[in-house]
Short mmCIF file of C-alpha atoms in Angstrom, two decimals:
data_model
loop_
_atom_site.label_atom_id
_atom_site.label_comp_id
_atom_site.label_asym_id
_atom_site.label_seq_id
_atom_site.Cartn_x
_atom_site.Cartn_y
_atom_site.Cartn_z
CA UNK A 1 32.06 -13.06 -32.38
CA UNK A 2 29.89 -15.74 -30.85
CA UNK A 3 31.94 -15.68 -27.67
CA UNK A 4 31.62 -11.88 -27.52
CA UNK A 5 27.85 -12.13 -27.81
CA UNK A 6 27.66 -14.81 -25.17
CA UNK A 7 29.75 -12.69 -22.79
CA UNK A 8 27.42 -9.75 -23.30
CA UNK A 9 24.46 -12.05 -22.61
CA UNK A 10 26.13 -13.32 -19.44
CA UNK A 11 26.84 -9.76 -18.28
CA UNK A 12 23.16 -8.74 -18.96
CA UNK A 13 22.02 -11.88 -17.11
CA UNK A 14 23.89 -10.96 -13.95
CA UNK A 15 22.91 -7.25 -14.12
CA UNK A 16 19.26 -8.35 -14.45
CA UNK A 17 19.57 -10.91 -11.66
CA UNK A 18 21.25 -8.43 -9.34
CA UNK A 19 18.64 -5.78 -10.01
CA UNK A 20 15.83 -8.24 -9.17
CA UNK A 21 17.51 -9.43 -5.95
CA UNK A 22 18.22 -5.90 -4.84
CA UNK A 23 14.69 -4.71 -5.46
CA UNK A 24 12.98 -7.69 -3.82
CA UNK A 25 15.28 -8.30 -0.86
CA UNK A 26 18.62 -6.53 -0.97
CA UNK A 27 17.30 -3.07 -0.38
CA UNK A 28 15.19 -4.21 2.57
CA UNK A 29 17.97 -6.14 4.19
CA UNK A 30 20.40 -3.31 3.71
CA UNK A 31 18.01 -0.77 5.22
CA UNK A 32 17.04 -2.96 8.13
CA UNK A 33 20.74 -3.48 8.90
CA UNK A 34 21.43 0.25 8.68
CA UNK A 35 18.48 1.07 10.92
CA UNK A 36 20.02 -1.14 13.66
CA UNK A 37 22.95 1.24 13.98
CA UNK A 38 21.21 4.46 12.94
CA UNK A 39 20.72 7.11 15.69
CA UNK A 40 17.23 7.00 17.15
CA UNK A 41 15.02 10.04 16.50
CA UNK A 42 14.18 12.36 19.41
CA UNK A 43 10.91 11.50 21.15
CA UNK A 44 8.30 14.09 21.84
CA UNK A 45 5.67 13.97 24.64
CA UNK A 46 2.17 13.09 23.53
CA UNK A 47 -0.02 16.09 22.64
CA UNK A 48 -3.76 16.36 22.14
CA UNK A 49 -4.96 16.94 18.54
CA UNK A 50 -8.28 17.59 16.79
CA UNK A 51 -8.71 14.85 14.24
CA UNK A 52 -11.41 13.77 11.76
CA UNK A 53 -11.58 10.19 10.49
CA UNK A 54 -12.64 10.32 6.82
CA UNK A 55 -14.21 7.11 5.50
CA UNK A 56 -15.26 6.88 1.88
CA UNK A 57 -17.67 4.01 1.42
CA UNK A 58 -19.26 2.42 -1.63
CA UNK A 59 -21.84 -0.36 -0.88
CA UNK A 60 -20.25 -1.32 2.46
CA UNK A 61 -23.43 -2.05 4.42
CA UNK A 62 -22.03 -5.47 5.49
CA UNK A 63 -18.84 -3.95 7.02
CA UNK A 64 -19.50 -0.34 7.95
CA UNK A 65 -21.19 -1.15 11.25
CA UNK A 66 -18.15 -3.04 12.55
CA UNK A 67 -15.92 -0.16 11.30
CA UNK A 68 -17.83 2.53 13.11
CA UNK A 69 -18.00 0.54 16.38
CA UNK A 70 -14.24 -0.13 16.27
CA UNK A 71 -13.60 3.64 15.88
CA UNK A 72 -16.06 4.76 18.58
CA UNK A 73 -14.67 2.17 21.03
CA UNK A 74 -11.20 3.81 20.78
CA UNK A 75 -9.77 5.24 23.96
CA UNK A 76 -8.72 8.67 22.58
CA UNK A 77 -7.58 10.40 25.71
CA UNK A 78 -7.44 14.17 25.28
CA UNK A 79 -7.78 13.92 21.49
CA UNK A 80 -10.90 15.38 19.86
CA UNK A 81 -12.01 12.70 17.35
CA UNK A 82 -14.82 13.18 14.83
CA UNK A 83 -15.94 10.63 12.24
CA UNK A 84 -17.11 11.66 8.74
CA UNK A 85 -18.48 8.92 6.47
CA UNK A 86 -19.08 9.78 2.84
CA UNK A 87 -21.22 7.19 0.98
CA UNK A 88 -20.40 7.22 -2.74
CA UNK A 89 -23.86 6.65 -4.17
CA UNK A 90 -24.32 3.45 -2.24
CA UNK A 91 -27.53 1.55 -2.95
CA UNK A 92 -27.25 -1.23 -0.35
CA UNK A 93 -28.16 0.77 2.88
CA UNK A 94 -24.65 1.77 3.72
CA UNK A 95 -25.76 5.13 5.28
CA UNK A 96 -28.41 3.54 7.36
CA UNK A 97 -26.09 0.82 8.61
CA UNK A 98 -23.54 3.51 9.63
CA UNK A 99 -26.18 5.54 11.52
CA UNK A 100 -27.45 2.42 13.32
CA UNK A 101 -23.90 1.58 14.43
CA UNK A 102 -23.29 5.18 15.55
CA UNK A 103 -26.43 4.98 17.78
CA UNK A 104 -26.83 8.72 17.86
CA UNK A 105 -23.23 9.46 18.81
CA UNK A 106 -22.76 13.20 17.95
CA UNK A 107 -19.18 12.51 16.79
CA UNK A 108 -20.41 10.68 13.72
CA UNK A 109 -21.66 12.38 10.56
CA UNK A 110 -22.84 10.51 7.47
CA UNK A 111 -23.05 12.09 4.07
CA UNK A 112 -24.21 10.82 0.69
CA UNK A 113 -22.72 11.99 -2.61
CA UNK A 114 -26.13 11.42 -4.27
CA UNK A 115 -24.55 9.71 -7.23
CA UNK A 116 -21.60 7.52 -7.99
CA UNK A 117 -18.66 10.03 -8.11
CA UNK A 118 -15.75 7.63 -7.36
CA UNK A 119 -13.54 7.35 -4.28
CA UNK A 120 -11.60 10.49 -5.02
CA UNK A 121 -14.82 12.47 -5.52
CA UNK A 122 -16.17 11.16 -2.20
CA UNK A 123 -12.92 12.01 -0.40
CA UNK A 124 -12.79 15.50 -1.85
CA UNK A 125 -16.36 16.17 -0.67
CA UNK A 126 -15.42 15.06 2.84
CA UNK A 127 -12.15 17.05 2.79
CA UNK A 128 -14.14 20.19 1.97
CA UNK A 129 -15.88 19.89 5.35
CA UNK A 130 -12.73 19.43 7.44
CA UNK A 131 -10.98 22.69 8.77
CA UNK A 132 -7.28 23.17 8.01
CA UNK A 133 -6.19 22.98 11.60
CA UNK A 134 -7.35 19.35 12.12
CA UNK A 135 -5.59 16.10 11.28
CA UNK A 136 -7.33 13.86 8.73
CA UNK A 137 -7.33 10.14 9.50
CA UNK A 138 -8.01 8.13 6.36
CA UNK A 139 -9.25 4.54 6.72
CA UNK A 140 -10.89 1.89 4.54
CA UNK A 141 -14.51 1.14 5.29
CA UNK A 142 -13.98 -2.61 5.39
CA UNK A 143 -11.21 -2.54 8.02
CA UNK A 144 -11.50 -2.39 11.78
CA UNK A 145 -9.17 -0.76 14.24
CA UNK A 146 -7.53 -2.51 17.17
CA UNK A 147 -7.72 -0.77 20.58
CA UNK A 148 -5.28 2.11 20.86
CA UNK A 149 -4.89 2.55 17.12
CA UNK A 150 -6.00 6.16 16.99
CA UNK A 151 -3.79 7.39 19.81
CA UNK A 152 -0.80 5.52 18.33
CA UNK A 153 -1.48 7.06 14.89
CA UNK A 154 -1.69 10.66 16.32
CA UNK A 155 1.34 10.38 18.62
CA UNK A 156 4.01 11.07 15.89
CA UNK A 157 2.39 14.48 15.12
CA UNK A 158 3.90 15.80 18.39
CA UNK A 159 7.02 16.23 16.16
CA UNK A 160 6.26 19.40 14.12
CA UNK A 161 8.36 17.97 11.27
CA UNK A 162 5.97 15.04 10.78
CA UNK A 163 3.33 15.69 8.13
CA UNK A 164 1.80 12.25 8.07
CA UNK A 165 1.66 9.01 10.04
CA UNK A 166 1.23 5.50 8.62
CA UNK A 167 -0.56 2.69 10.43
CA UNK A 168 0.09 -1.09 10.19
CA UNK A 169 -2.05 -3.55 8.24
CA UNK A 170 -2.91 -6.87 9.87
CA UNK A 171 -4.42 -9.55 7.60
CA UNK A 172 -6.35 -12.34 9.30
CA UNK A 173 -5.46 -15.84 8.02
CA UNK A 174 -8.72 -17.31 6.76
CA UNK A 175 -7.02 -20.26 5.07
CA UNK A 176 -7.34 -18.76 1.57
CA UNK A 177 -4.68 -19.30 -1.09
CA UNK A 178 -3.25 -15.82 -0.85
CA UNK A 179 -3.85 -15.05 2.86
CA UNK A 180 -0.67 -16.65 4.18
CA UNK A 181 1.59 -15.13 1.55
CA UNK A 182 0.01 -11.65 2.08
CA UNK A 183 0.65 -11.94 5.81
CA UNK A 184 4.32 -12.79 5.17
CA UNK A 185 4.71 -9.92 2.75
CA UNK A 186 3.16 -7.39 5.19
CA UNK A 187 5.33 -8.68 8.04
CA UNK A 188 8.42 -7.93 5.93
CA UNK A 189 6.96 -4.63 4.76
CA UNK A 190 6.32 -3.52 8.35
CA UNK A 191 9.93 -4.31 9.28
CA UNK A 192 11.02 -2.29 6.31
CA UNK A 193 8.78 0.69 7.29
CA UNK A 194 10.34 0.72 10.75
CA UNK A 195 13.85 0.90 9.17
CA UNK A 196 12.77 3.59 6.72
CA UNK A 197 11.13 5.63 9.41
CA UNK A 198 14.37 5.74 11.36
CA UNK A 199 16.52 6.69 8.39
CA UNK A 200 14.76 8.87 5.88
CA UNK A 201 11.08 8.69 6.80
CA UNK A 202 8.39 6.18 5.81
CA UNK A 203 8.02 6.16 2.00
CA UNK A 204 4.28 6.35 1.57
CA UNK A 205 0.88 5.41 3.04
CA UNK A 206 -1.17 2.25 2.62
CA UNK A 207 -4.86 3.07 2.48
CA UNK A 208 -6.13 0.95 5.34
CA UNK A 209 -5.06 3.47 8.03
CA UNK A 210 -2.96 6.67 7.80
CA UNK A 211 -3.19 10.36 8.81
CA UNK A 212 -2.07 13.64 7.29
CA UNK A 213 -2.27 17.21 8.52
CA UNK A 214 -5.25 18.75 6.77
CA UNK A 215 -3.31 21.77 5.71
CA UNK A 216 -1.07 19.54 3.65
CA UNK A 217 -3.82 17.44 1.95
CA UNK A 218 -4.31 18.45 -1.71
CA UNK A 219 -7.42 17.60 -3.77
CA UNK A 220 -7.31 13.90 -4.66
CA UNK A 221 -7.06 13.27 -8.45
CA UNK A 222 -9.73 10.86 -9.72
CA UNK A 223 -7.17 8.67 -11.59
CA UNK A 224 -4.46 8.31 -8.88
CA UNK A 225 -4.14 6.27 -5.76
CA UNK A 226 -5.39 8.54 -3.00
CA UNK A 227 -3.20 7.06 -0.25
CA UNK A 228 -0.01 7.48 -2.33
CA UNK A 229 -0.55 11.01 -3.63
CA UNK A 230 -1.85 12.28 -0.27
CA UNK A 231 1.14 11.04 1.63
CA UNK A 232 3.67 12.07 -1.11
CA UNK A 233 2.03 15.49 -1.10
CA UNK A 234 3.12 15.85 2.51
CA UNK A 235 6.65 14.93 1.69
CA UNK A 236 6.59 17.34 -1.28
CA UNK A 237 5.68 20.10 1.16
CA UNK A 238 8.80 19.44 3.13
CA UNK A 239 7.48 17.17 5.89
CA UNK A 240 8.31 13.67 6.97
CA UNK A 241 6.12 10.56 7.10
CA UNK A 242 6.34 8.59 10.30
CA UNK A 243 5.49 4.93 10.89
CA UNK A 244 3.10 4.20 13.77
CA UNK A 245 3.36 0.42 14.34
CA UNK A 246 0.90 0.53 17.20
CA UNK A 247 -1.81 1.91 14.93
CA UNK A 248 -3.11 -1.40 13.64
CA UNK A 249 -6.05 -2.01 11.36
CA UNK A 250 -7.34 -5.41 10.34
CA UNK A 251 -8.55 -6.02 6.78
CA UNK A 252 -9.17 -9.26 4.95
CA UNK A 253 -7.76 -9.66 1.36
CA UNK A 254 -9.43 -11.34 -1.55
CA UNK A 255 -8.79 -15.07 -1.27
CA UNK A 256 -9.57 -15.61 -4.99
CA UNK A 257 -6.76 -15.14 -7.56
CA UNK A 258 -9.05 -13.50 -10.03
CA UNK A 259 -10.39 -10.96 -7.58
CA UNK A 260 -6.90 -10.12 -6.23
CA UNK A 261 -5.56 -9.81 -9.78
CA UNK A 262 -8.14 -7.25 -10.74
CA UNK A 263 -7.65 -5.28 -7.56
CA UNK A 264 -3.85 -5.19 -8.01
CA UNK A 265 -4.12 -4.07 -11.64
CA UNK A 266 -6.34 -1.12 -10.76
CA UNK A 267 -4.44 -0.07 -7.66
CA UNK A 268 -1.02 -0.34 -9.42
CA UNK A 269 -2.15 1.60 -12.45
CA UNK A 270 -3.41 4.40 -10.20
CA UNK A 271 -0.41 4.20 -7.96
CA UNK A 272 2.06 4.33 -10.80
CA UNK A 273 0.39 7.42 -12.22
CA UNK A 274 0.60 9.05 -8.76
CA UNK A 275 4.30 8.10 -8.52
CA UNK A 276 5.02 9.71 -11.88
CA UNK A 277 3.20 12.82 -10.70
CA UNK A 278 5.71 13.10 -7.87
CA UNK A 279 8.76 11.86 -9.79
CA UNK A 280 10.66 14.94 -8.49
CA UNK A 281 10.76 13.31 -5.09
CA UNK A 282 13.09 10.71 -6.52
CA UNK A 283 15.79 13.37 -6.86
CA UNK A 284 18.31 12.98 -4.02
CA UNK A 285 19.27 16.66 -4.35
CA UNK A 286 15.74 17.48 -3.27
CA UNK A 287 14.82 14.82 -0.74
CA UNK A 288 18.16 13.19 0.29
CA UNK A 289 18.01 9.62 1.53
CA UNK A 290 14.22 9.56 1.03
CA UNK A 291 14.84 9.64 -2.72
CA UNK A 292 16.79 6.36 -2.53
CA UNK A 293 14.02 4.87 -0.46
CA UNK A 294 11.32 5.99 -2.88
CA UNK A 295 13.18 4.70 -5.93
CA UNK A 296 13.99 1.35 -4.27
CA UNK A 297 10.61 0.75 -2.54
CA UNK A 298 8.25 2.04 -5.24
CA UNK A 299 9.99 2.42 -8.61
CA UNK A 300 12.56 -0.43 -8.71
CA UNK A 301 10.21 -2.89 -7.02
CA UNK A 302 7.68 -2.38 -9.92
CA UNK A 303 10.33 -2.66 -12.57
CA UNK A 304 10.91 -6.21 -11.42
CA UNK A 305 7.75 -7.18 -13.29
CA UNK A 306 9.56 -6.39 -16.58
CA UNK A 307 12.92 -7.77 -15.51
CA UNK A 308 11.55 -11.22 -14.65
CA UNK A 309 10.68 -12.21 -18.22
CA UNK A 310 14.11 -10.88 -19.35
CA UNK A 311 15.75 -13.13 -16.76
CA UNK A 312 13.67 -16.09 -17.91
CA UNK A 313 14.72 -15.63 -21.53
CA UNK A 314 18.38 -15.08 -20.70
CA UNK A 315 18.55 -18.07 -18.32
CA UNK A 316 16.90 -20.28 -21.09
CA UNK A 317 19.48 -19.14 -23.63
CA UNK A 318 22.37 -19.73 -21.18
CA UNK A 319 21.09 -22.97 -19.66
CA UNK A 320 23.90 -24.99 -21.33
CA UNK A 321 26.59 -22.48 -20.33
CA UNK A 322 26.83 -23.67 -16.67
CA UNK A 323 24.97 -25.31 -13.84
CA UNK A 324 24.13 -21.96 -12.18
CA UNK A 325 22.12 -20.82 -15.22
CA UNK A 326 20.32 -24.14 -15.47
CA UNK A 327 19.54 -24.07 -11.76
CA UNK A 328 18.11 -20.50 -11.95
CA UNK A 329 16.06 -21.51 -14.93
CA UNK A 330 14.62 -24.51 -13.15
CA UNK A 331 13.86 -22.43 -10.09
CA UNK A 332 11.87 -19.97 -12.19
CA UNK A 333 9.96 -22.69 -13.96
CA UNK A 334 9.04 -24.26 -10.64
CA UNK A 335 7.76 -20.97 -9.23
CA UNK A 336 5.68 -20.24 -12.29
CA UNK A 337 4.49 -23.81 -12.62
CA UNK A 338 3.36 -24.01 -9.00
CA UNK A 339 1.56 -20.67 -9.37
CA UNK A 340 -0.20 -21.68 -12.54
CA UNK A 341 -1.29 -25.05 -11.06
CA UNK A 342 -2.53 -23.34 -7.86
CA UNK A 343 -4.34 -20.63 -9.67
CA UNK A 344 -6.18 -22.89 -12.11
CA UNK A 345 -6.73 -26.07 -10.07
CA UNK A 346 -7.45 -27.09 -6.48
CA UNK A 347 -3.95 -28.65 -6.14
CA UNK A 348 -1.92 -27.06 -3.42
CA UNK A 349 1.81 -27.78 -3.55
CA UNK A 350 4.31 -26.57 -0.91
CA UNK A 351 4.99 -22.84 -1.34
CA UNK A 352 1.82 -22.42 -3.43
CA UNK A 353 0.63 -19.23 -1.76
CA UNK A 354 3.97 -17.45 -2.04
CA UNK A 355 4.47 -18.58 -5.68
CA UNK A 356 0.99 -17.50 -6.65
CA UNK A 357 1.19 -14.11 -5.00
CA UNK A 358 4.63 -13.50 -6.49
CA UNK A 359 3.58 -14.50 -9.97
CA UNK A 360 0.13 -12.86 -10.10
CA UNK A 361 1.45 -9.78 -8.30
CA UNK A 362 4.14 -9.12 -10.89
CA UNK A 363 1.81 -9.99 -13.83
CA UNK A 364 -0.68 -7.45 -12.45
CA UNK A 365 2.07 -4.78 -12.13
CA UNK A 366 3.18 -5.34 -15.78
CA UNK A 367 -0.40 -5.10 -17.03
CA UNK A 368 -1.08 -2.06 -14.91
CA UNK A 369 1.93 -0.13 -16.12
CA UNK A 370 1.25 -1.05 -19.73
CA UNK A 371 -2.34 0.20 -19.26
CA UNK A 372 -0.85 3.40 -17.88
CA UNK A 373 1.50 3.77 -20.81
CA UNK A 374 -1.43 3.67 -23.33
CA UNK A 375 -3.51 6.14 -21.37
CA UNK A 376 -6.00 3.87 -19.56
CA UNK A 377 -7.45 5.63 -16.52
CA UNK A 378 -9.35 3.91 -13.74
CA UNK A 379 -11.47 6.55 -12.04
CA UNK A 380 -14.44 4.73 -10.50
CA UNK A 381 -14.54 1.99 -7.93
CA UNK A 382 -16.84 -0.90 -7.14
CA UNK A 383 -15.32 -2.72 -4.16
CA UNK A 384 -15.59 -6.48 -4.31
CA UNK A 385 -16.23 -8.10 -0.94
CA UNK A 386 -16.33 -11.84 -0.19
CA UNK A 387 -19.23 -13.17 1.72
#
């Protein structure tokens, strides 16, 4: 009986281990390898589009000027680009800073919500002023665009089957604890987006820079991640999301573990709620290969947060059953130990940034999904910026 129980435990251990490895690395490596031999999509000549960049801002006076200048400095060719900034009850002079940076440029319009209505409320106010025949470019107020970003982002729309285009995030290395690990993660994620784009379409948007045809944009729910639900809405309407690697936006991340933890909890809770809203897209009978991508990239990757403690418990119970179990247990304890030491002290051991991002990231995911499960809803935002 004891041997039977141990055999079941070993089977559960390897199932858990395989699920974690697949979600974190296996899926990406398989998809990148598949993309190398997958037929390339047909290219379409560049076409001019009418586009409006919609920026929701809450107390962004320190960053909005650089944002506006980086947009107005874009070489847009034949594209008609307008900029609409909606200040969500800012009380730090955000509107004035935006107008100063615009220097009277007629392409820029600045609105105020009057009160604090939340990011979704600000976006919905802005969307109400954009005609259905335009393309809406969404971009965070605290990011800046590299030259050529707008043209690169609009280029995929020459394909009538494309409903949205996703830009690339570039994180400057400021020497913070999490900066280096974030840069490594986004480098891998960008490679995965290129592969997904070639096979089934990019999975979803990241809020720093993306664009969607206005006719496909639905009202943004206050308690869901706007970038996720807006991009998934385009897929739900039968369109594909394209990745535009030349559309680069630069945005710094929080260097502090506490700030990053809070941000990830809120964004994951809202993102998970949005994913559940569009759970039908994970049905391969409806969306084909895209369903596998969505399950692997969004659903399974978040389930890792709950599989990791299971693996830790099982490897502890099986540590005396063979060197492989002991080695995996020691590896886990080293990662979590380095992360705890780095997050609570000034000691920086080798691999500290990766271990900290890995541990805090999955802890934040677990907390966020548990918050979602008990009905917690984050609807307002107060962006935290480092000086």
